[in-house]
Amino acid sequence: MLESVRHLGEVAREWKINPEDVLLIALNSCGARSPLDKPRMRFQLALDSRPADPSYLILSLGREDSPFEIDEHELRLRGERVGAVTGIEDDDAVLGYWRNGTKMLTLNSNQRSQCVGCTFCPNTLEGASDPAIRELDLPGYFATLAANSGMPDLSGVETVTVCTGCFLYEHLALEHLEGVRAAMRSTGCEGTLHFLSSLLTSEAGLDRAAGLGPFHLTLTVECFTNRANILKGSKAALTVDQMVATLGAAKERGITTDFTYIVGLDPIEEAVENLKRLVPVTTTFPRFQTFQAHNPFMDVYRAPGSDTIEWNLAMRRAVEELFVTTGLRPQWWQNYRSPWAYTFAGEQLTGGADLMAGRSGGAVTVVRAVRVWPVAGQPAGLPQGLPDAVAAVAVAPAGPSWAEHRTRFAIEVVGDGVSGWHAPVGEGVARLVVDALADGLVGHDAAAPRKLGYRPRTGRHQQGAHARQAVSAVELACWDLASRASGQSVPELLGGTPAASTAPATTGWP
């Protein structure tokens, strides 16, 4: 899927997608080779190109044909390090676990061993022996969880998600959910009760769910083709018409609605045709997950072409086109296998870079866009209030010059309500900023430009003077942005303090 780190950069530039999202899509799809003696594990990664912004994922570790290798220390692509492992734990379904800090609790509160399983689920490969947590046990479980997490109670928890187990019948699922809601209230939690299921479909059942307080139904759609062979019976029985009707009825009752979908099981055309029917009855962004084949046998369920990065990026773009006008956007902490981590349709996603840990100097200044302005001889077309240093170059150059220098350009790095600038640069440098650097800047910390994964690697002028000038231009613009956003000078951002200095002077013959 990815041949090398260089190939990763080429794909990211061709598709105009940040390289971190491309890497994580490929990693989720391919899994990894690993000396760790587990079939899969949960990882927290700090990608080398985005070290301050953690990535969370569950990886299959049994794929010897994967281009990725991971151990307890680092992640490598074809032998070249691309990230550090900053957290690791077993992917068990016995205990609950936190997401988004301690705001969202994922609760595996019913027997996984009762589930007959879908073919894409690793539970079908393992003999699960986890006991159910009975409703009477849940208040004690929640109290213990709060104490172990350093919390007096669960009043700050926004969502409790019930996602594991097979209830066989709708009424059994509802009885369990009522027990979960009672246990939540016993520990001060009035947050949303979230349920992933294909069982909750009847009018009476939806009425009962709506009466449980804030309720969120995620319908487990998974795929549209070959459903009888891929899905367990209760999921496979649902038609697309029934999916639309269920989500529509839930939406009418004030229930938050979305669905799960596995990217890689359906051909793109059929997926889009059916997904567009679900968009109007969806009130929060669905949980799209990249298909993970945990062993070669599971590869037979892949849609043709879905084992290539190009197919996955084409599918990502098609889904973006369906949802871009809705205002619904994925959240990085909701999904371990999302095709979106940091950007969506060119937009920086909130909750990823926006939640980066700040340096000692203060808050992070996130780059939102990069623009290049022609400035020679046409100041009327520029924004108002340009810095003097930029406005000063908006005149035709004097004397002879190389052809590419006859029009000069200013580099603008855009933050939240403020921009950083650098000028002038020639046309060759400006083109290099647009074609090779701009996409890799978006979403990064402007005050840490040396950590950015945007440096060009191949092509004409991309390893000589033009490349050095382009990198220097964007780094200077980034520092200007960070300084303007923070109100601090660049020396202060670098940890220094302003000091008085003696200005040198020279004299010579008149």
Coordinates of C-alpha atoms in Angstrom, one line a residue:
M1 CA 0.0 0.0 0.0
L2 CA 2.9 2.3 0.8
E3 CA 6.3 1.6 -0.6
S4 CA 8.4 4.0 1.5
V5 CA 8.3 7.3 3.4
R6 CA 9.1 9.0 0.1
H7 CA 6.1 7.3 -1.5
L8 CA 4.0 8.5 1.5
G9 CA 5.0 12.1 0.8
E10 CA 4.3 11.7 -3.0
V11 CA 0.8 10.3 -2.3
A12 CA 0.0 13.1 0.2
R13 CA 1.0 15.8 -2.3
E14 CA -0.8 14.2 -5.2
W15 CA -4.0 13.9 -3.3
K16 CA -3.5 17.2 -1.3
I17 CA -4.0 15.4 2.0
N18 CA -1.8 15.8 5.0
P19 CA 0.7 12.9 5.2
E20 CA -0.3 11.9 8.7
D21 CA -3.9 11.0 7.6
V22 CA -2.5 9.0 4.6
L23 CA -0.1 7.1 6.9
L24 CA -2.8 6.2 9.4
I25 CA -5.2 5.0 6.7
A26 CA -2.5 2.7 5.4
L27 CA -1.5 1.5 8.9
N28 CA -5.1 0.7 9.9
S29 CA -5.7 -1.2 6.6
C30 CA -2.4 -3.1 6.6
G31 CA -1.9 -3.8 10.3
A32 CA 1.7 -4.3 11.4
R33 CA 4.5 -6.9 11.9
S34 CA 5.5 -7.0 15.5
P35 CA 7.5 -8.9 18.1
L36 CA 4.7 -8.3 20.6
D37 CA 3.1 -11.6 21.4
K38 CA -0.5 -10.4 20.9
P39 CA -2.9 -10.6 18.0
R40 CA -3.8 -6.9 18.4
M41 CA -3.2 -4.1 20.8
R42 CA -4.2 -0.5 21.5
F43 CA -1.5 2.1 20.8
Q44 CA -1.0 5.7 21.4
L45 CA 1.5 7.1 18.8
A46 CA 3.4 10.3 18.5
L47 CA 4.1 10.6 14.8
D48 CA 7.5 12.1 14.0
S49 CA 5.9 14.7 11.7
R50 CA 3.3 15.6 14.4
P51 CA 4.9 14.8 17.8
A52 CA 2.7 17.0 19.9
D53 CA -0.6 15.6 18.6
P54 CA -1.2 12.0 19.7
S55 CA -2.9 9.3 17.5
Y56 CA -4.9 6.5 19.0
L57 CA -5.5 3.2 17.2
I58 CA -6.0 -0.5 17.5
L59 CA -3.7 -2.5 15.4
S60 CA -3.7 -6.1 14.1
L61 CA -0.2 -7.5 14.7
G62 CA -0.4 -10.7 12.7
R63 CA 0.2 -9.4 9.2
E64 CA 3.7 -10.5 8.0
D65 CA 3.0 -8.8 4.6
S66 CA 2.5 -5.4 6.1
P67 CA 4.9 -2.6 5.2
F68 CA 4.7 -1.4 8.9
E69 CA 6.5 -2.8 11.9
I70 CA 5.8 -1.8 15.5
D71 CA 7.2 -2.7 18.9
E72 CA 6.9 -1.2 22.3
H73 CA 9.2 1.8 21.3
E74 CA 8.5 2.9 17.7
L75 CA 6.6 2.5 14.5
R76 CA 8.5 2.0 11.2
L77 CA 7.5 2.1 7.5
R78 CA 9.7 -0.1 5.4
G79 CA 12.4 0.1 8.1
E80 CA 12.3 3.9 8.5
R81 CA 11.0 5.3 11.7
V82 CA 7.8 7.4 11.4
G83 CA 6.6 7.6 15.0
A84 CA 7.2 6.8 18.7
V85 CA 4.9 4.5 20.8
T86 CA 3.9 6.6 23.8
G87 CA 1.2 4.2 25.2
I88 CA 0.3 0.5 24.8
E89 CA -2.3 -1.8 26.3
D90 CA -4.2 -5.0 25.6
D91 CA -7.3 -4.7 23.4
D92 CA -9.6 -6.6 25.7
A93 CA -13.3 -6.3 25.9
V94 CA -13.7 -7.0 29.6
L95 CA -13.2 -3.6 31.1
G96 CA -14.3 -0.2 30.1
Y97 CA -11.9 2.5 28.8
W98 CA -11.8 6.2 28.4
R99 CA -11.7 8.3 25.3
N100 CA -11.3 12.1 25.0
G101 CA -9.6 12.3 28.3
T102 CA -12.3 11.2 30.9
K103 CA -15.3 12.7 29.0
M104 CA -16.4 9.5 27.2
L105 CA -16.5 6.1 28.7
T106 CA -16.7 3.0 26.5
L107 CA -18.4 0.3 28.4
N108 CA -18.2 -3.4 27.5
S109 CA -21.0 -4.4 29.9
N110 CA -22.5 -7.5 28.3
Q111 CA -21.0 -10.8 27.4
R112 CA -18.8 -10.7 24.3
S113 CA -18.8 -14.5 24.3
Q114 CA -22.6 -14.4 23.5
C115 CA -22.0 -12.6 20.3
V116 CA -22.0 -14.8 17.2
G117 CA -19.8 -12.2 15.4
C118 CA -19.4 -10.7 12.0
T119 CA -16.5 -11.8 9.8
F120 CA -14.6 -8.5 10.1
C121 CA -14.6 -8.7 13.9
P122 CA -11.5 -10.2 15.6
N123 CA -13.9 -11.7 18.3
T124 CA -14.8 -14.3 15.7
L125 CA -11.2 -15.5 15.8
E126 CA -11.0 -15.9 19.5
G127 CA -12.7 -17.8 22.3
A128 CA -14.1 -15.2 24.6
S129 CA -14.8 -16.2 28.2
D130 CA -15.6 -12.8 29.7
P131 CA -18.4 -12.8 32.2
A132 CA -21.3 -10.3 32.0
I133 CA -21.3 -7.4 34.4
R134 CA -24.8 -7.7 35.9
E135 CA -26.9 -4.6 36.3
L136 CA -26.6 -4.8 40.1
D137 CA -22.8 -4.7 39.7
L138 CA -22.7 -1.6 37.6
P139 CA -22.9 1.0 40.4
G140 CA -20.0 -0.5 42.2
Y141 CA -18.1 -0.8 38.9
F142 CA -18.6 2.9 38.1
A143 CA -17.6 3.9 41.6
T144 CA -14.4 1.9 41.4
L145 CA -13.7 3.3 37.9
A146 CA -14.1 6.9 39.2
A147 CA -11.8 6.2 42.2
N148 CA -9.2 4.6 40.0
S149 CA -9.3 7.6 37.7
G150 CA -8.9 10.1 40.5
M151 CA -12.5 11.4 40.2
P152 CA -15.0 11.9 43.1
D153 CA -17.8 10.6 40.8
L154 CA -18.8 10.4 37.2
S155 CA -20.6 13.8 37.0
G156 CA -18.1 15.1 34.5
V157 CA -18.6 12.2 32.0
E158 CA -20.4 13.4 28.9
T159 CA -21.1 10.0 27.3
V160 CA -21.3 6.4 28.3
T161 CA -21.2 4.1 25.3
V162 CA -22.4 0.5 25.4
C163 CA -20.8 -1.3 22.4
T164 CA -20.0 -5.0 23.1
G165 CA -22.2 -8.0 23.3
C166 CA -25.1 -9.7 21.7
F167 CA -28.4 -9.2 23.4
L168 CA -30.4 -11.5 21.0
Y169 CA -33.6 -9.5 21.4
E170 CA -34.5 -5.8 21.6
H171 CA -36.2 -6.0 25.0
L172 CA -33.1 -7.6 26.5
A173 CA -31.0 -4.7 25.2
L174 CA -33.4 -2.1 26.6
E175 CA -33.5 -3.8 30.0
H176 CA -29.7 -3.7 30.1
L177 CA -29.6 0.0 29.0
E178 CA -32.1 0.9 31.8
G179 CA -29.7 -0.7 34.3
V180 CA -26.8 1.3 32.8
R181 CA -28.7 4.5 33.1
A182 CA -29.6 3.8 36.7
A183 CA -26.0 3.1 37.5
M184 CA -24.9 6.3 35.8
R185 CA -27.2 8.3 37.9
S186 CA -26.0 6.6 41.1
T187 CA -22.6 8.1 40.4
G188 CA -23.8 11.5 39.4
C189 CA -23.7 11.0 35.6
E190 CA -26.5 12.6 33.6
G191 CA -24.6 12.4 30.3
T192 CA -25.7 10.8 27.1
L193 CA -26.3 7.1 27.0
H194 CA -24.9 5.8 23.7
F195 CA -25.8 2.4 22.2
L196 CA -24.3 0.7 19.1
S197 CA -26.7 -1.9 17.8
S198 CA -28.8 -3.2 15.0
L199 CA -31.5 -4.5 17.3
L200 CA -33.2 -1.2 18.4
T201 CA -35.6 -0.6 15.5
S202 CA -39.2 -0.8 16.7
E203 CA -41.4 2.2 17.4
A204 CA -42.0 1.0 21.0
G205 CA -38.3 0.3 21.5
L206 CA -37.3 3.8 20.3
D207 CA -39.9 5.4 22.6
R208 CA -38.5 3.5 25.5
A209 CA -34.9 4.5 24.6
A210 CA -35.9 8.2 24.2
G211 CA -37.3 8.0 27.8
L212 CA -33.9 7.1 29.2
G213 CA -32.7 10.7 29.0
P214 CA -30.2 11.9 26.5
F215 CA -29.8 9.0 24.1
H216 CA -27.6 8.3 21.1
L217 CA -28.3 5.5 18.7
T218 CA -25.5 4.3 16.4
L219 CA -27.0 1.9 13.9
T220 CA -24.5 -0.8 13.0
V221 CA -24.8 -0.7 9.2
E222 CA -21.3 -1.9 8.4
C223 CA -21.8 -2.6 4.7
F224 CA -24.4 -2.8 1.9
T225 CA -23.2 -5.7 -0.3
N226 CA -22.6 -9.3 0.6
R227 CA -24.3 -8.7 3.9
A228 CA -25.5 -12.3 4.5
N229 CA -21.9 -13.6 4.2
I230 CA -20.2 -10.9 6.2
L231 CA -22.7 -9.9 9.0
K232 CA -24.4 -11.8 11.8
G233 CA -28.1 -12.4 11.3
S234 CA -29.6 -9.5 13.2
K235 CA -27.5 -7.0 11.2
A236 CA -27.8 -8.8 7.8
A237 CA -31.6 -8.8 8.1
L238 CA -31.8 -5.0 8.0
T239 CA -32.5 -3.5 4.5
V240 CA -31.4 0.0 3.6
D241 CA -35.1 1.1 3.7
Q242 CA -35.3 -0.2 7.3
M243 CA -32.0 1.6 8.2
V244 CA -33.4 4.9 6.8
A245 CA -36.8 4.4 8.6
T246 CA -35.1 3.5 12.0
L247 CA -32.8 6.5 12.0
G248 CA -35.5 8.8 10.8
A249 CA -37.9 7.6 13.6
A250 CA -35.1 8.0 16.2
K251 CA -34.3 11.5 14.9
E252 CA -38.0 12.5 15.2
R253 CA -37.9 11.5 18.9
G254 CA -34.9 13.7 19.7
I255 CA -32.4 10.8 19.7
T256 CA -29.0 11.6 18.4
T257 CA -28.4 9.4 15.3
D258 CA -25.6 8.0 13.2
F259 CA -24.3 4.7 12.0
T260 CA -21.1 2.5 11.7
Y261 CA -19.7 1.7 8.3
I262 CA -16.6 -0.3 7.3
V263 CA -14.6 1.3 4.5
G264 CA -13.3 -1.4 2.2
L265 CA -16.2 -3.9 2.1
D266 CA -18.3 -2.3 -0.7
P267 CA -17.3 -1.0 -4.1
I268 CA -17.2 2.8 -4.0
E269 CA -20.1 3.4 -6.3
E270 CA -22.5 1.2 -4.4
A271 CA -21.3 2.6 -1.1
V272 CA -22.0 6.2 -2.1
E273 CA -25.4 5.4 -3.6
N274 CA -26.6 3.9 -0.3
L275 CA -24.7 6.3 2.1
K276 CA -26.4 9.3 0.5
R277 CA -29.8 7.9 1.6
L278 CA -28.6 7.9 5.3
V279 CA -27.2 11.4 5.3
P280 CA -30.6 13.2 5.9
V281 CA -31.4 11.0 8.9
T282 CA -28.0 11.4 10.6
T283 CA -27.5 14.1 13.2
T284 CA -23.8 13.5 14.1
F285 CA -20.9 12.3 11.9
P286 CA -21.0 8.5 11.4
R287 CA -18.3 6.1 12.6
F288 CA -16.5 5.2 9.4
Q289 CA -13.8 2.6 10.0
T290 CA -11.1 1.4 7.8
F291 CA -11.4 -2.4 7.2
Q292 CA -8.8 -4.4 9.0
A293 CA -8.1 -7.9 7.7
H294 CA -6.6 -9.7 10.8
N295 CA -5.4 -12.6 8.7
P296 CA -5.1 -13.5 5.0
F297 CA -8.4 -15.3 5.1
M298 CA -10.3 -12.1 5.9
D299 CA -8.8 -10.5 2.8
V300 CA -11.4 -12.3 0.7
Y301 CA -14.0 -9.9 1.9
R302 CA -12.2 -6.8 0.6
A303 CA -13.9 -4.9 -2.2
P304 CA -11.8 -5.0 -5.4
G305 CA -9.0 -2.4 -5.2
S306 CA -9.5 -1.6 -1.5
D307 CA -6.0 -2.9 -0.7
T308 CA -4.5 0.2 -2.4
I309 CA -4.0 3.6 -0.8
E310 CA -5.5 5.2 -3.9
W311 CA -8.8 3.4 -3.5
N312 CA -9.0 4.4 0.2
L313 CA -8.3 8.0 -0.6
A314 CA -10.9 8.0 -3.3
M315 CA -13.5 6.6 -0.9
R316 CA -12.5 9.2 1.7
R317 CA -13.0 12.0 -0.8
A318 CA -16.4 10.6 -1.9
V319 CA -17.6 10.5 1.7
E320 CA -16.4 14.1 2.2
E321 CA -18.4 15.2 -0.7
L322 CA -21.5 13.6 0.9
F323 CA -21.1 15.4 4.2
V324 CA -19.1 18.6 3.5
T325 CA -22.3 20.7 3.3
T326 CA -23.9 19.2 6.4
G327 CA -21.6 20.7 8.9
L328 CA -21.0 17.3 10.5
R329 CA -17.4 16.4 11.1
P330 CA -15.5 13.5 12.6
Q331 CA -13.9 13.8 16.0
W332 CA -10.5 12.2 16.4
W333 CA -11.2 10.6 19.7
Q334 CA -14.4 8.8 18.6
N335 CA -12.9 6.2 16.4
Y336 CA -9.7 4.1 16.4
R337 CA -9.8 3.3 12.7
S338 CA -11.2 6.5 11.1
P339 CA -10.1 7.6 7.6
W340 CA -9.8 11.1 9.1
A341 CA -7.5 12.0 11.9
Y342 CA -6.5 15.7 11.4
T343 CA -8.2 17.0 8.3
F344 CA -11.5 16.6 6.5
A345 CA -12.1 18.0 3.0
G346 CA -9.1 20.3 3.5
E347 CA -10.3 21.6 6.9
Q348 CA -8.4 21.2 10.0
L349 CA -10.4 19.1 12.5
T350 CA -10.9 20.4 15.9
G351 CA -10.0 18.3 18.9
G352 CA -6.7 17.1 17.4
A353 CA -4.3 19.9 16.8
D354 CA -6.5 22.2 18.9
L355 CA -5.9 20.0 22.0
M356 CA -2.2 19.8 21.6
A357 CA -0.2 20.2 24.8
G358 CA 1.2 23.7 24.8
R359 CA 4.8 24.5 25.3
S360 CA 6.0 26.5 28.4
G361 CA 5.5 29.7 26.4
G362 CA 1.7 29.4 26.1
A363 CA -1.0 28.1 23.7
V364 CA -0.3 26.4 20.4
T365 CA -0.8 28.5 17.3
V366 CA -2.3 26.2 14.6
V367 CA -1.6 26.8 10.9
R368 CA -5.0 26.8 9.1
A369 CA -4.0 27.6 5.5
V370 CA -1.0 28.8 3.4
R371 CA -1.5 31.4 0.7
V372 CA 0.8 32.9 -1.9
W373 CA 0.2 36.4 -3.2
P374 CA 1.8 38.0 -6.3
V375 CA 2.9 41.4 -5.1
A376 CA 5.0 43.1 -7.9
G377 CA 3.3 46.0 -9.5
Q378 CA -0.2 45.1 -8.3
P379 CA -0.7 46.3 -4.7
A380 CA -4.4 47.1 -5.3
G381 CA -5.2 43.3 -5.3
L382 CA -3.6 42.7 -1.9
P383 CA -5.4 42.5 1.5
Q384 CA -5.7 45.7 3.6
G385 CA -3.3 46.3 6.4
L386 CA -0.3 44.4 5.1
P387 CA 2.8 44.6 7.2
D388 CA 5.2 47.2 6.0
A389 CA 7.8 44.7 5.0
V390 CA 5.3 43.0 2.6
A391 CA 3.9 46.3 1.2
A392 CA 7.4 47.5 0.5
V393 CA 7.9 44.8 -2.2
A394 CA 4.7 45.6 -4.1
V395 CA 6.6 47.6 -6.7
A396 CA 8.2 46.5 -9.9
P397 CA 11.9 45.4 -9.4
A398 CA 14.5 47.8 -10.7
G399 CA 17.1 46.8 -13.2
P400 CA 17.5 43.5 -15.0
S401 CA 16.5 40.3 -13.3
W402 CA 15.9 36.6 -14.0
A403 CA 12.5 36.0 -15.6
E404 CA 11.1 34.2 -12.6
H405 CA 12.0 37.2 -10.4
R406 CA 10.1 39.8 -12.5
T407 CA 7.0 38.9 -10.5
R408 CA 7.6 38.6 -6.8
F409 CA 5.4 36.9 -4.2
A410 CA 4.5 37.1 -0.5
I411 CA 3.9 34.0 1.6
E412 CA 1.0 34.2 4.0
V413 CA 0.5 31.5 6.8
V414 CA -3.0 31.8 8.2
G415 CA -3.9 31.2 11.8
D416 CA -7.1 31.8 13.8
G417 CA -7.8 35.5 13.0
V418 CA -4.2 36.4 12.4
S419 CA -1.6 35.8 9.7
G420 CA 2.2 35.6 9.4
W421 CA 4.1 36.9 6.4
H422 CA 7.3 36.6 4.5
A423 CA 8.3 38.4 1.3
P424 CA 9.7 38.7 -1.3
V425 CA 10.3 35.3 -3.0
G426 CA 10.6 34.5 -6.7
E427 CA 8.1 32.5 -8.8
G428 CA 10.1 29.2 -8.5
V429 CA 10.1 29.4 -4.7
A430 CA 6.4 30.4 -4.6
R431 CA 5.5 27.4 -6.7
L432 CA 7.4 25.1 -4.5
V433 CA 5.6 26.4 -1.4
V434 CA 2.2 25.8 -3.1
D435 CA 3.0 22.5 -4.7
A436 CA 5.2 20.8 -2.1
L437 CA 4.9 22.5 1.3
A438 CA 1.5 24.1 1.9
D439 CA -0.5 20.9 2.6
G440 CA 2.1 19.6 5.0
L441 CA 1.9 22.9 7.1
V442 CA -1.8 22.8 7.8
G443 CA -2.6 21.7 11.3
H444 CA 0.9 22.1 12.7
D445 CA 2.2 24.3 15.4
A446 CA 3.5 27.5 13.8
A447 CA 6.0 27.9 16.6
A448 CA 7.6 24.5 16.0
P449 CA 8.3 24.7 12.2
R450 CA 11.4 22.6 12.4
K451 CA 9.2 19.6 13.4
L452 CA 7.0 19.8 10.4
G453 CA 6.7 17.0 7.9
Y454 CA 6.6 19.2 4.8
R455 CA 10.1 19.2 3.4
P456 CA 10.3 18.3 -0.3
R457 CA 12.1 15.2 -1.3
T458 CA 12.2 14.7 -5.1
G459 CA 11.9 16.6 -8.3
R460 CA 13.5 19.5 -10.1
H461 CA 14.8 22.3 -7.8
Q462 CA 13.6 20.4 -4.7
Q463 CA 17.0 19.6 -3.2
G464 CA 19.0 22.8 -4.0
A465 CA 18.7 26.5 -3.5
H466 CA 15.0 26.7 -4.3
A467 CA 14.1 24.1 -1.7
R468 CA 16.2 25.9 1.0
Q469 CA 14.6 29.3 0.1
A470 CA 11.1 27.8 0.2
V471 CA 11.6 26.1 3.6
S472 CA 13.1 29.3 4.9
A473 CA 10.2 31.4 3.6
V474 CA 7.5 29.2 5.3
E475 CA 9.5 29.0 8.6
L476 CA 9.9 32.7 8.7
A477 CA 6.2 33.2 8.0
C478 CA 5.4 30.6 10.7
W479 CA 7.5 32.5 13.3
D480 CA 5.8 35.7 12.3
L481 CA 2.4 34.1 12.8
A482 CA 3.3 32.7 16.2
S483 CA 4.7 36.0 17.3
R484 CA 1.6 38.0 16.2
A485 CA -0.8 35.4 17.8
S486 CA 1.0 35.3 21.1
G487 CA 2.1 38.9 21.4
Q488 CA 5.6 37.7 22.1
S489 CA 8.7 38.4 20.2
V490 CA 10.4 35.5 18.4
P491 CA 13.3 35.5 20.9
E492 CA 10.8 35.2 23.7
L493 CA 9.1 32.3 21.9
L494 CA 12.5 30.6 21.7
G495 CA 13.0 31.0 25.4
G496 CA 15.3 34.0 25.4
T497 CA 14.9 37.5 26.7
P498 CA 15.3 40.8 24.9
A499 CA 18.6 42.5 25.6
A500 CA 20.2 45.8 24.8
S501 CA 22.8 45.6 22.1
T502 CA 25.3 48.0 20.6
A503 CA 24.7 48.8 17.0
P504 CA 27.8 48.5 14.9
A505 CA 28.9 51.4 12.6
T506 CA 31.4 51.6 9.8
T507 CA 33.0 54.5 8.0
G508 CA 35.0 54.8 4.9
W509 CA 36.2 57.2 2.3
P510 CA 33.5 59.4 0.8

